[in-house]
mmCIF file of C-alpha atoms (C1' of nucleotides) in Angstrom:
data_model
loop_
_atom_site.group_PDB
_atom_site.id
_atom_site.type_symbol
_atom_site.label_atom_id
_atom_site.label_comp_id
_atom_site.label_asym_id
_atom_site.label_seq_id
_atom_site.Cartn_x
_atom_site.Cartn_y
_atom_site.Cartn_z
ATOM 1 C CA UNK A 1 18.331 7.061 -16.179
ATOM 2 C CA UNK A 2 16.296 8.861 -18.757
ATOM 3 C CA UNK A 3 14.397 12.002 -17.387
ATOM 4 C CA UNK A 4 11.530 14.484 -18.293
ATOM 5 C CA UNK A 5 10.036 17.576 -16.537
ATOM 6 C CA UNK A 6 7.132 14.881 -15.610
ATOM 7 C CA UNK A 7 3.367 15.339 -15.561
ATOM 8 C CA UNK A 8 1.732 16.798 -12.927
ATOM 9 C CA UNK A 9 -0.731 14.317 -11.894
ATOM 10 C CA UNK A 10 -4.487 14.610 -9.696
ATOM 11 C CA UNK A 11 -2.318 14.328 -6.320
ATOM 12 C CA UNK A 12 -1.372 17.740 -6.293
ATOM 13 C CA UNK A 13 -3.397 20.113 -3.867
ATOM 14 C CA UNK A 14 -2.490 23.363 -4.403
ATOM 15 C CA UNK A 15 -1.322 25.100 -8.211
ATOM 16 C CA UNK A 16 2.411 25.658 -7.785
ATOM 17 C CA UNK A 17 3.549 29.055 -8.593
ATOM 18 C CA UNK A 18 6.387 26.562 -10.586
ATOM 19 C CA UNK A 19 9.234 29.416 -10.393
ATOM 20 C CA UNK A 20 11.200 29.032 -13.666
ATOM 21 C CA UNK A 21 15.189 28.097 -13.584
ATOM 22 C CA UNK A 22 16.141 31.846 -14.481
ATOM 23 C CA UNK A 23 14.442 33.336 -12.007
ATOM 24 C CA UNK A 24 15.683 30.536 -9.414
ATOM 25 C CA UNK A 25 19.237 31.523 -10.478
ATOM 26 C CA UNK A 26 18.834 35.410 -9.973
ATOM 27 C CA UNK A 27 17.026 35.161 -7.177
ATOM 28 C CA UNK A 28 19.790 32.998 -5.683
ATOM 29 C CA UNK A 29 22.615 34.777 -6.410
ATOM 30 C CA UNK A 30 20.678 38.196 -5.083
ATOM 31 C CA UNK A 31 20.600 36.031 -1.677
ATOM 32 C CA UNK A 32 24.129 34.791 -1.653
ATOM 33 C CA UNK A 33 25.292 38.178 -2.231
ATOM 34 C CA UNK A 34 22.906 39.974 0.531
ATOM 35 C CA UNK A 35 24.065 36.947 2.817
ATOM 36 C CA UNK A 36 27.617 38.226 2.314
ATOM 37 C CA UNK A 37 29.408 35.665 0.440
ATOM 38 C CA UNK A 38 31.327 36.124 -2.632
ATOM 39 C CA UNK A 39 29.707 35.492 -6.139
ATOM 40 C CA UNK A 40 32.716 32.866 -7.543
ATOM 41 C CA UNK A 41 32.928 31.417 -11.097
ATOM 42 C CA UNK A 42 32.119 27.621 -9.302
ATOM 43 C CA UNK A 43 29.309 28.977 -7.377
ATOM 44 C CA UNK A 44 27.566 30.651 -10.100
ATOM 45 C CA UNK A 45 27.809 27.634 -12.323
ATOM 46 C CA UNK A 46 26.808 25.499 -9.522
ATOM 47 C CA UNK A 47 23.885 27.384 -8.833
ATOM 48 C CA UNK A 48 23.144 27.519 -12.621
ATOM 49 C CA UNK A 49 23.503 23.873 -12.901
ATOM 50 C CA UNK A 50 20.822 23.267 -10.338
ATOM 51 C CA UNK A 51 18.455 25.847 -10.932
ATOM 52 C CA UNK A 52 18.308 24.612 -14.744
ATOM 53 C CA UNK A 53 17.946 20.857 -13.761
ATOM 54 C CA UNK A 54 14.179 19.787 -14.437
ATOM 55 C CA UNK A 55 14.655 17.190 -11.462
ATOM 56 C CA UNK A 56 16.952 16.736 -8.460
ATOM 57 C CA UNK A 57 20.554 16.223 -9.165
ATOM 58 C CA UNK A 58 23.394 14.237 -7.740
ATOM 59 C CA UNK A 59 26.353 15.577 -6.693
ATOM 60 C CA UNK A 60 27.937 14.046 -9.600
ATOM 61 C CA UNK A 61 25.710 15.355 -12.028
ATOM 62 C CA UNK A 62 26.038 18.685 -10.560
ATOM 63 C CA UNK A 63 29.464 18.529 -10.946
ATOM 64 C CA UNK A 64 29.367 17.332 -14.675
ATOM 65 C CA UNK A 65 27.189 20.034 -15.356
ATOM 66 C CA UNK A 66 29.334 22.606 -13.812
ATOM 67 C CA UNK A 67 32.192 21.623 -15.613
ATOM 68 C CA UNK A 68 30.524 22.372 -19.053
ATOM 69 C CA UNK A 69 29.362 26.086 -18.023
ATOM 70 C CA UNK A 70 32.884 26.580 -16.525
ATOM 71 C CA UNK A 71 34.568 25.167 -19.957
ATOM 72 C CA UNK A 72 37.942 25.846 -19.285
ATOM 73 C CA UNK A 73 37.650 26.910 -15.900
ATOM 74 C CA UNK A 74 37.686 23.921 -13.576
ATOM 75 C CA UNK A 75 35.461 23.271 -10.280
ATOM 76 C CA UNK A 76 36.461 20.709 -7.886
ATOM 77 C CA UNK A 77 33.858 17.416 -6.460
ATOM 78 C CA UNK A 78 34.879 19.030 -3.041
ATOM 79 C CA UNK A 79 33.724 22.516 -4.343
ATOM 80 C CA UNK A 80 30.035 20.830 -5.049
ATOM 81 C CA UNK A 81 29.846 19.530 -1.711
ATOM 82 C CA UNK A 82 30.932 22.410 0.096
ATOM 83 C CA UNK A 83 29.204 24.919 -2.237
ATOM 84 C CA UNK A 84 26.042 23.195 -1.861
ATOM 85 C CA UNK A 85 25.950 22.496 1.679
ATOM 86 C CA UNK A 86 26.522 26.310 2.069
ATOM 87 C CA UNK A 87 23.576 26.893 -0.307
ATOM 88 C CA UNK A 88 21.458 24.523 1.532
ATOM 89 C CA UNK A 89 22.171 26.616 4.917
ATOM 90 C CA UNK A 90 21.227 29.769 3.083
ATOM 91 C CA UNK A 91 18.089 28.056 2.292
ATOM 92 C CA UNK A 92 18.767 28.475 -1.645
ATOM 93 C CA UNK A 93 18.767 24.357 -1.974
ATOM 94 C CA UNK A 94 17.208 21.366 -0.591
ATOM 95 C CA UNK A 95 19.095 17.921 -0.242
ATOM 96 C CA UNK A 96 17.232 15.077 -1.100
ATOM 97 C CA UNK A 97 17.840 11.876 -0.283
ATOM 98 C CA UNK A 98 16.216 8.547 -1.951
ATOM 99 C CA UNK A 99 17.985 6.256 -0.103
ATOM 100 C CA UNK A 100 20.664 4.632 -2.842
ATOM 101 C CA UNK A 101 23.760 6.477 -1.130
ATOM 102 C CA UNK A 102 24.159 9.982 -3.194
ATOM 103 C CA UNK A 103 23.008 13.381 -2.180
ATOM 104 C CA UNK A 104 20.301 15.044 -4.783
ATOM 105 C CA UNK A 105 19.546 18.812 -4.574
ATOM 106 C CA UNK A 106 17.024 20.805 -6.097
ATOM 107 C CA UNK A 107 16.451 23.992 -5.895
ATOM 108 C CA UNK A 108 13.953 25.652 -3.281
ATOM 109 C CA UNK A 109 10.760 27.478 -4.452
ATOM 110 C CA UNK A 110 10.677 31.081 -2.896
ATOM 111 C CA UNK A 111 7.159 30.372 -1.914
ATOM 112 C CA UNK A 112 8.072 28.112 0.957
ATOM 113 C CA UNK A 113 6.556 25.221 -0.441
ATOM 114 C CA UNK A 114 8.239 21.878 -0.338
ATOM 115 C CA UNK A 115 7.483 18.819 -1.914
ATOM 116 C CA UNK A 116 8.607 15.171 -2.084
ATOM 117 C CA UNK A 117 9.309 12.653 -5.078
ATOM 118 C CA UNK A 118 8.024 9.691 -6.932
ATOM 119 C CA UNK A 119 10.669 7.188 -8.142
ATOM 120 C CA UNK A 120 10.365 4.667 -10.473
ATOM 121 C CA UNK A 121 12.471 1.466 -9.546
ATOM 122 C CA UNK A 122 12.400 0.707 -13.323
ATOM 123 C CA UNK A 123 13.616 3.541 -15.136
ATOM 124 C CA UNK A 124 14.896 5.774 -12.187
ATOM 125 C CA UNK A 125 12.414 8.818 -13.298
ATOM 126 C CA UNK A 126 11.995 11.246 -10.376
ATOM 127 C CA UNK A 127 8.702 12.838 -10.307
ATOM 128 C CA UNK A 128 7.874 15.699 -8.239
ATOM 129 C CA UNK A 129 4.482 15.098 -5.501
ATOM 130 C CA UNK A 130 2.364 17.210 -3.764
ATOM 131 C CA UNK A 131 1.092 15.402 -0.951
ATOM 132 C CA UNK A 132 -1.548 17.567 1.707
ATOM 133 C CA UNK A 133 -2.718 14.933 4.026
ATOM 134 C CA UNK A 134 0.726 15.146 4.672
ATOM 135 C CA UNK A 135 0.919 18.242 5.860
ATOM 136 C CA UNK A 136 -2.256 17.405 8.342
ATOM 137 C CA UNK A 137 -0.393 14.097 9.929
ATOM 138 C CA UNK A 138 2.018 17.057 10.651
ATOM 139 C CA UNK A 139 -0.668 19.380 12.204
ATOM 140 C CA UNK A 140 -1.710 16.405 14.572
ATOM 141 C CA UNK A 141 2.078 15.460 15.829
ATOM 142 C CA UNK A 142 2.670 19.485 16.562
ATOM 143 C CA UNK A 143 -0.686 19.428 18.421
ATOM 144 C CA UNK A 144 0.491 16.448 20.542
ATOM 145 C CA UNK A 145 3.354 18.124 21.771
ATOM 146 C CA UNK A 146 6.127 18.020 18.790
ATOM 147 C CA UNK A 147 8.191 20.665 17.590
ATOM 148 C CA UNK A 148 10.575 21.748 15.130
ATOM 149 C CA UNK A 149 8.908 19.337 12.457
ATOM 150 C CA UNK A 150 9.561 18.087 9.112
ATOM 151 C CA UNK A 151 9.380 15.072 7.180
ATOM 152 C CA UNK A 152 10.638 12.835 4.603
ATOM 153 C CA UNK A 153 8.834 10.971 2.054
ATOM 154 C CA UNK A 154 9.087 9.313 -1.066
ATOM 155 C CA UNK A 155 7.073 7.040 -2.749
ATOM 156 C CA UNK A 156 8.999 4.027 -5.029
ATOM 157 C CA UNK A 157 7.557 2.054 -7.503
ATOM 158 C CA UNK A 158 7.241 1.530 -11.694
ATOM 159 C CA UNK A 159 5.645 4.751 -13.016
ATOM 160 C CA UNK A 160 2.652 4.017 -15.626
ATOM 161 C CA UNK A 161 4.619 4.377 -18.589
ATOM 162 C CA UNK A 162 7.116 1.647 -17.691
ATOM 163 C CA UNK A 163 4.672 -0.361 -16.359
ATOM 164 C CA UNK A 164 2.872 -0.598 -20.010
ATOM 165 C CA UNK A 165 5.818 -1.616 -21.554
ATOM 166 C CA UNK A 166 6.887 -5.098 -20.139
ATOM 167 C CA UNK B 1 21.082 8.443 22.364
ATOM 168 C CA UNK B 2 18.924 7.070 24.917
ATOM 169 C CA UNK B 3 15.894 5.317 23.802
ATOM 170 C CA UNK B 4 12.724 3.363 25.726
ATOM 171 C CA UNK B 5 9.999 1.485 23.897
ATOM 172 C CA UNK B 6 7.996 5.000 23.045
ATOM 173 C CA UNK B 7 4.688 5.486 24.004
ATOM 174 C CA UNK B 8 1.486 5.122 21.142
ATOM 175 C CA UNK B 9 0.064 7.997 20.021
ATOM 176 C CA UNK B 10 -3.193 9.542 18.669
ATOM 177 C CA UNK B 11 -2.294 8.934 15.183
ATOM 178 C CA UNK B 12 -2.252 4.961 15.159
ATOM 179 C CA UNK B 13 -4.858 3.700 12.869
ATOM 180 C CA UNK B 14 -4.836 -0.041 13.815
ATOM 181 C CA UNK B 15 -4.481 -1.766 17.117
ATOM 182 C CA UNK B 16 -0.960 -3.757 15.931
ATOM 183 C CA UNK B 17 -0.493 -7.105 16.990
ATOM 184 C CA UNK B 18 3.112 -5.683 18.358
ATOM 185 C CA UNK B 19 4.132 -9.501 18.915
ATOM 186 C CA UNK B 20 6.920 -9.854 21.301
ATOM 187 C CA UNK B 21 10.802 -10.193 20.415
ATOM 188 C CA UNK B 22 10.996 -13.873 21.968
ATOM 189 C CA UNK B 23 7.994 -14.849 19.613
ATOM 190 C CA UNK B 24 9.452 -13.092 16.398
ATOM 191 C CA UNK B 25 12.929 -14.638 17.238
ATOM 192 C CA UNK B 26 11.449 -17.890 16.986
ATOM 193 C CA UNK B 27 9.114 -17.240 14.232
ATOM 194 C CA UNK B 28 12.279 -15.965 11.805
ATOM 195 C CA UNK B 29 14.266 -19.383 12.769
ATOM 196 C CA UNK B 30 11.710 -21.535 11.522
ATOM 197 C CA UNK B 31 11.289 -19.314 8.519
ATOM 198 C CA UNK B 32 15.254 -19.610 7.939
ATOM 199 C CA UNK B 33 15.350 -23.190 8.428
ATOM 200 C CA UNK B 34 12.239 -24.081 5.786
ATOM 201 C CA UNK B 35 13.594 -21.787 3.518
ATOM 202 C CA UNK B 36 16.571 -24.315 3.374
ATOM 203 C CA UNK B 37 19.089 -22.127 5.677
ATOM 204 C CA UNK B 38 21.482 -22.993 8.008
ATOM 205 C CA UNK B 39 20.678 -21.828 11.280
ATOM 206 C CA UNK B 40 24.408 -20.908 12.426
ATOM 207 C CA UNK B 41 25.340 -19.085 15.709
ATOM 208 C CA UNK B 42 26.139 -15.760 14.035
ATOM 209 C CA UNK B 43 22.716 -15.857 12.418
ATOM 210 C CA UNK B 44 20.960 -17.020 15.328
ATOM 211 C CA UNK B 45 22.742 -14.477 17.553
ATOM 212 C CA UNK B 46 21.980 -11.688 14.968
ATOM 213 C CA UNK B 47 18.224 -12.254 14.904
ATOM 214 C CA UNK B 48 18.118 -12.217 18.294
ATOM 215 C CA UNK B 49 19.694 -9.247 19.001
ATOM 216 C CA UNK B 50 17.175 -7.651 16.031
ATOM 217 C CA UNK B 51 14.535 -9.175 17.651
ATOM 218 C CA UNK B 52 15.003 -8.035 21.343
ATOM 219 C CA UNK B 53 15.725 -4.459 20.571
ATOM 220 C CA UNK B 54 12.859 -1.684 20.745
ATOM 221 C CA UNK B 55 14.166 0.531 18.139
ATOM 222 C CA UNK B 56 15.901 -0.107 14.487
ATOM 223 C CA UNK B 57 19.272 -1.004 15.135
ATOM 224 C CA UNK B 58 22.320 0.165 13.062
ATOM 225 C CA UNK B 59 24.514 -2.441 11.873
ATOM 226 C CA UNK B 60 27.127 -1.492 14.228
ATOM 227 C CA UNK B 61 24.538 -1.841 17.294
ATOM 228 C CA UNK B 62 23.630 -4.870 15.960
ATOM 229 C CA UNK B 63 27.297 -6.185 15.662
ATOM 230 C CA UNK B 64 27.882 -4.985 19.237
ATOM 231 C CA UNK B 65 24.772 -6.651 20.580
ATOM 232 C CA UNK B 66 25.764 -9.771 18.786
ATOM 233 C CA UNK B 67 29.060 -10.023 20.126
ATOM 234 C CA UNK B 68 27.926 -9.846 23.645
ATOM 235 C CA UNK B 69 25.738 -12.475 22.826
ATOM 236 C CA UNK B 70 27.955 -14.671 20.963
ATOM 237 C CA UNK B 71 30.462 -13.964 23.974
ATOM 238 C CA UNK B 72 34.015 -16.210 23.307
ATOM 239 C CA UNK B 73 32.472 -17.116 19.393
ATOM 240 C CA UNK B 74 32.655 -14.415 17.186
ATOM 241 C CA UNK B 75 30.638 -12.589 14.365
ATOM 242 C CA UNK B 76 32.499 -10.113 11.970
ATOM 243 C CA UNK B 77 31.136 -7.193 10.581
ATOM 244 C CA UNK B 78 30.876 -8.369 7.312
ATOM 245 C CA UNK B 79 28.364 -11.252 8.664
ATOM 246 C CA UNK B 80 26.024 -8.621 9.988
ATOM 247 C CA UNK B 81 25.717 -6.813 6.285
ATOM 248 C CA UNK B 82 25.502 -10.519 4.531
ATOM 249 C CA UNK B 83 23.082 -11.960 7.014
ATOM 250 C CA UNK B 84 20.726 -8.687 7.306
ATOM 251 C CA UNK B 85 20.607 -8.538 3.658
ATOM 252 C CA UNK B 86 19.434 -11.924 3.453
ATOM 253 C CA UNK B 87 16.886 -11.672 6.199
ATOM 254 C CA UNK B 88 15.804 -8.631 4.284
ATOM 255 C CA UNK B 89 15.536 -10.815 1.166
ATOM 256 C CA UNK B 90 13.281 -13.232 3.127
ATOM 257 C CA UNK B 91 11.134 -10.636 4.757
ATOM 258 C CA UNK B 92 12.026 -11.281 8.411
ATOM 259 C CA UNK B 93 13.440 -7.955 8.656
ATOM 260 C CA UNK B 94 12.965 -4.094 7.120
ATOM 261 C CA UNK B 95 15.768 -2.027 6.489
ATOM 262 C CA UNK B 96 15.424 1.389 7.937
ATOM 263 C CA UNK B 97 16.950 4.719 6.341
ATOM 264 C CA UNK B 98 16.903 7.864 8.893
ATOM 265 C CA UNK B 99 18.760 9.652 6.028
ATOM 266 C CA UNK B 100 22.112 9.757 8.194
ATOM 267 C CA UNK B 101 24.167 7.381 6.181
ATOM 268 C CA UNK B 102 23.456 4.235 8.370
ATOM 269 C CA UNK B 103 21.854 1.497 7.868
ATOM 270 C CA UNK B 104 19.192 0.452 10.491
ATOM 271 C CA UNK B 105 17.189 -2.793 10.607
ATOM 272 C CA UNK B 106 14.049 -3.891 12.902
ATOM 273 C CA UNK B 107 11.979 -7.092 12.968
ATOM 274 C CA UNK B 108 8.770 -7.110 10.606
ATOM 275 C CA UNK B 109 5.489 -7.831 12.262
ATOM 276 C CA UNK B 110 3.833 -10.983 10.854
ATOM 277 C CA UNK B 111 0.897 -9.206 9.865
ATOM 278 C CA UNK B 112 2.466 -7.450 7.213
ATOM 279 C CA UNK B 113 2.045 -4.123 8.817
ATOM 280 C CA UNK B 114 4.725 -1.803 8.204
ATOM 281 C CA UNK B 115 5.077 1.605 10.253
ATOM 282 C CA UNK B 116 7.221 4.500 10.160
ATOM 283 C CA UNK B 117 9.073 6.326 12.205
ATOM 284 C CA UNK B 118 9.625 9.769 14.288
ATOM 285 C CA UNK B 119 13.122 10.722 14.911
ATOM 286 C CA UNK B 120 13.760 13.272 17.578
ATOM 287 C CA UNK B 121 16.416 15.517 16.140
ATOM 288 C CA UNK B 122 17.687 16.545 19.897
ATOM 289 C CA UNK B 123 18.096 13.293 21.566
ATOM 290 C CA UNK B 124 17.667 10.864 19.053
ATOM 291 C CA UNK B 125 15.011 8.749 19.806
ATOM 292 C CA UNK B 126 13.347 7.084 17.425
ATOM 293 C CA UNK B 127 9.574 6.128 17.847
ATOM 294 C CA UNK B 128 7.072 3.968 15.633
ATOM 295 C CA UNK B 129 4.193 5.888 13.578
ATOM 296 C CA UNK B 130 1.253 4.355 12.067
ATOM 297 C CA UNK B 131 -0.296 6.672 8.983
ATOM 298 C CA UNK B 132 -2.848 5.641 7.860
ATOM 299 C CA UNK B 133 -4.061 8.671 5.307
ATOM 300 C CA UNK B 134 -0.298 7.930 3.399
ATOM 301 C CA UNK B 135 -1.786 4.678 2.356
ATOM 302 C CA UNK B 136 -4.653 6.424 0.949
ATOM 303 C CA UNK B 137 -2.005 8.313 -1.408
ATOM 304 C CA UNK B 138 -0.389 5.308 -2.114
ATOM 305 C CA UNK B 139 -3.862 3.681 -3.475
ATOM 306 C CA UNK B 140 -4.225 7.107 -5.329
ATOM 307 C CA UNK B 141 -0.996 6.836 -7.117
ATOM 308 C CA UNK B 142 -2.028 2.745 -7.887
ATOM 309 C CA UNK B 143 -4.808 4.282 -9.779
ATOM 310 C CA UNK B 144 -3.379 6.833 -11.748
ATOM 311 C CA UNK B 145 -1.206 3.469 -13.226
ATOM 312 C CA UNK B 146 1.726 3.402 -10.689
ATOM 313 C CA UNK B 147 2.459 -0.062 -9.491
ATOM 314 C CA UNK B 148 4.463 -2.085 -7.129
ATOM 315 C CA UNK B 149 4.373 0.876 -5.013
ATOM 316 C CA UNK B 150 6.227 1.405 -1.778
ATOM 317 C CA UNK B 151 7.055 4.781 0.177
ATOM 318 C CA UNK B 152 9.575 6.172 3.023
ATOM 319 C CA UNK B 153 8.626 8.329 5.477
ATOM 320 C CA UNK B 154 10.326 9.525 8.114
ATOM 321 C CA UNK B 155 9.186 12.495 10.404
ATOM 322 C CA UNK B 156 12.256 14.610 12.661
ATOM 323 C CA UNK B 157 11.564 16.960 15.096
ATOM 324 C CA UNK B 158 11.912 17.598 18.891
ATOM 325 C CA UNK B 159 9.814 15.292 20.695
ATOM 326 C CA UNK B 160 7.600 16.315 23.434
ATOM 327 C CA UNK B 161 9.730 15.570 26.562
ATOM 328 C CA UNK B 162 13.188 17.405 24.961
ATOM 329 C CA UNK B 163 10.825 20.327 23.724
ATOM 330 C CA UNK B 164 9.728 20.489 27.804
ATOM 331 C CA UNK B 165 13.471 20.620 28.667
ATOM 332 C CA UNK B 166 14.714 23.604 27.218
ATOM 333 C "C1'" DT C 1 30.813 -35.332 2.714
ATOM 334 C "C1'" DT C 2 29.638 -31.251 0.630
ATOM 335 C "C1'" DC C 3 28.722 -26.454 -0.213
ATOM 336 C "C1'" DA C 4 26.183 -22.487 2.337
ATOM 337 C "C1'" DG C 5 28.314 -19.338 5.215
ATOM 338 C "C1'" DT C 6 32.425 -16.786 7.698
ATOM 339 C "C1'" DG C 7 36.341 -14.294 8.808
ATOM 340 C "C1'" DC C 8 39.898 -11.620 7.037
ATOM 341 C "C1'" DA C 9 42.114 -8.147 3.879
ATOM 342 C "C1'" DA C 10 41.503 -5.427 0.731
ATOM 343 C "C1'" DA C 11 38.654 -2.957 -2.472
ATOM 344 C "C1'" DC C 12 35.290 0.894 -3.075
ATOM 345 C "C1'" DA C 13 31.789 5.097 -3.358
ATOM 346 C "C1'" DG C 14 30.420 8.925 -1.702
ATOM 347 C "C1'" DT C 15 32.363 12.863 1.685
ATOM 348 C "C1'" DT C 16 34.810 15.101 4.661
ATOM 349 C "C1'" DT C 17 39.146 17.760 6.454
ATOM 350 C "C1'" DG C 18 43.780 19.932 6.075
ATOM 351 C "C1'" DC C 19 46.835 22.795 3.753
ATOM 352 C "C1'" DA C 20 48.835 25.907 1.028
ATOM 353 C "C1'" DC C 21 47.271 29.100 -2.646
ATOM 354 C "C1'" DC C 22 44.173 32.379 -5.231
ATOM 355 C "C1'" DG C 23 41.021 35.994 -6.384
ATOM 356 C "C1'" DA C 24 36.402 38.755 -5.325
ATOM 357 C "C1'" DG C 25 35.569 42.316 -2.966
ATOM 358 C "C1'" DC D 1 45.234 43.946 0.387
ATOM 359 C "C1'" DT D 2 42.246 40.294 3.419
ATOM 360 C "C1'" DC D 3 40.164 36.226 4.140
ATOM 361 C "C1'" DG D 4 36.512 33.409 1.812
ATOM 362 C "C1'" DG D 5 36.937 30.604 -1.038
ATOM 363 C "C1'" DT D 6 39.352 26.850 -3.934
ATOM 364 C "C1'" DG D 7 41.947 22.974 -5.548
ATOM 365 C "C1'" DC D 8 44.632 18.974 -4.844
ATOM 366 C "C1'" DA D 9 45.417 15.166 -1.577
ATOM 367 C "C1'" DA D 10 45.003 12.633 1.602
ATOM 368 C "C1'" DA D 11 41.817 10.902 5.726
ATOM 369 C "C1'" DC D 12 37.240 8.726 7.072
ATOM 370 C "C1'" DT D 13 32.839 5.940 7.267
ATOM 371 C "C1'" DG D 14 30.284 2.577 5.860
ATOM 372 C "C1'" DT D 15 29.391 -0.773 2.752
ATOM 373 C "C1'" DT D 16 31.374 -4.552 -0.830
ATOM 374 C "C1'" DT D 17 34.248 -8.185 -2.278
ATOM 375 C "C1'" DG D 18 37.283 -11.982 -3.240
ATOM 376 C "C1'" DC D 19 38.846 -16.332 -1.434
ATOM 377 C "C1'" DA D 20 40.385 -19.910 1.611
ATOM 378 C "C1'" DC D 21 39.002 -22.031 5.386
ATOM 379 C "C1'" DT D 22 34.623 -24.370 8.464
ATOM 380 C "C1'" DG D 23 31.203 -26.276 10.471
ATOM 381 C "C1'" DA D 24 25.739 -27.400 10.144
ATOM 382 C "C1'" DA D 25 22.841 -30.594 7.595
#
DNA sequence: TTCAGTGCAAACAGTTTGCACCGAG
DNA sequence: CTCGGTGCAAACTGTTTGCACTGAA
């Protein structure tokens, strides 16, 4: 499943702030500490792994990445699960569900904007998308009396590069 | 998780054909037979269970429902998994993933229209939605060179009735 | 009669839980 | 020193696979 940062295409509606990984990492550490949580080695490695990723990382990927960061020290898979769900509760990360049975995580943008993804069914590449009309939909539901709205949207298909080759 | 047919709200873009359950069932049986597949008791019970449901049924729900239909005869959970994925391949049903780790299924509309769902996070009610702007999105991706497109969209929140009470 | 379809048991994958130890504050 | 956090093992849940038997065509 090869990946790279992915290009921004014409569907974006707002110029994203696109905060750098290091910044996100520092901010997350601060928020963790301010929340009264301990800054342990595993947690720091996990946050660093997720914040430096250029796409949503699966639990297993985060686990492997943190292993390298911790070198001799270790971090159990269980800790990944527990920490990441803790991070999610704190609003530091978002859980991405692509429907393949594995949980993925990515850092939240401090601006509060969330986005969705395009998944190439051939090469597995995951690209971020920004879809405005969808937000309009949500407004319509809100006006109809629905509250606490959120949504999940994923596009699947074959990306242009994969479409060209073969 | 109480449910009922759910009202059609203002977001619908096309008047749906809304084929009745019995019709869908008969059509499915025909398509199964035409496809060269055997019409066994378990399969008929499973199709009847799904086609008479007014919302996506989970594998377990389909299993329970088919049990009642078959009475003395039995149908293994494994058969539910195998049959439903077979039905999906044949285009008879769609698999609905609400991100809670269980597979749900619902009959496909013969018209070929697919829809998405609203899930109340309080009462669990699942309502069908029809979202047109989304199709426009997909067109945009298509023009950008993406192929074989499909998407998954789910709305979550608290439905009007649940919002009112408490 | 034949082989697709089935039931049963066992394997699997991802995730969660219980519990004693550990180390950040 | 304390208790939140961790590692390890074991349980759990939904799903899949292997294999011999069965019944629809």
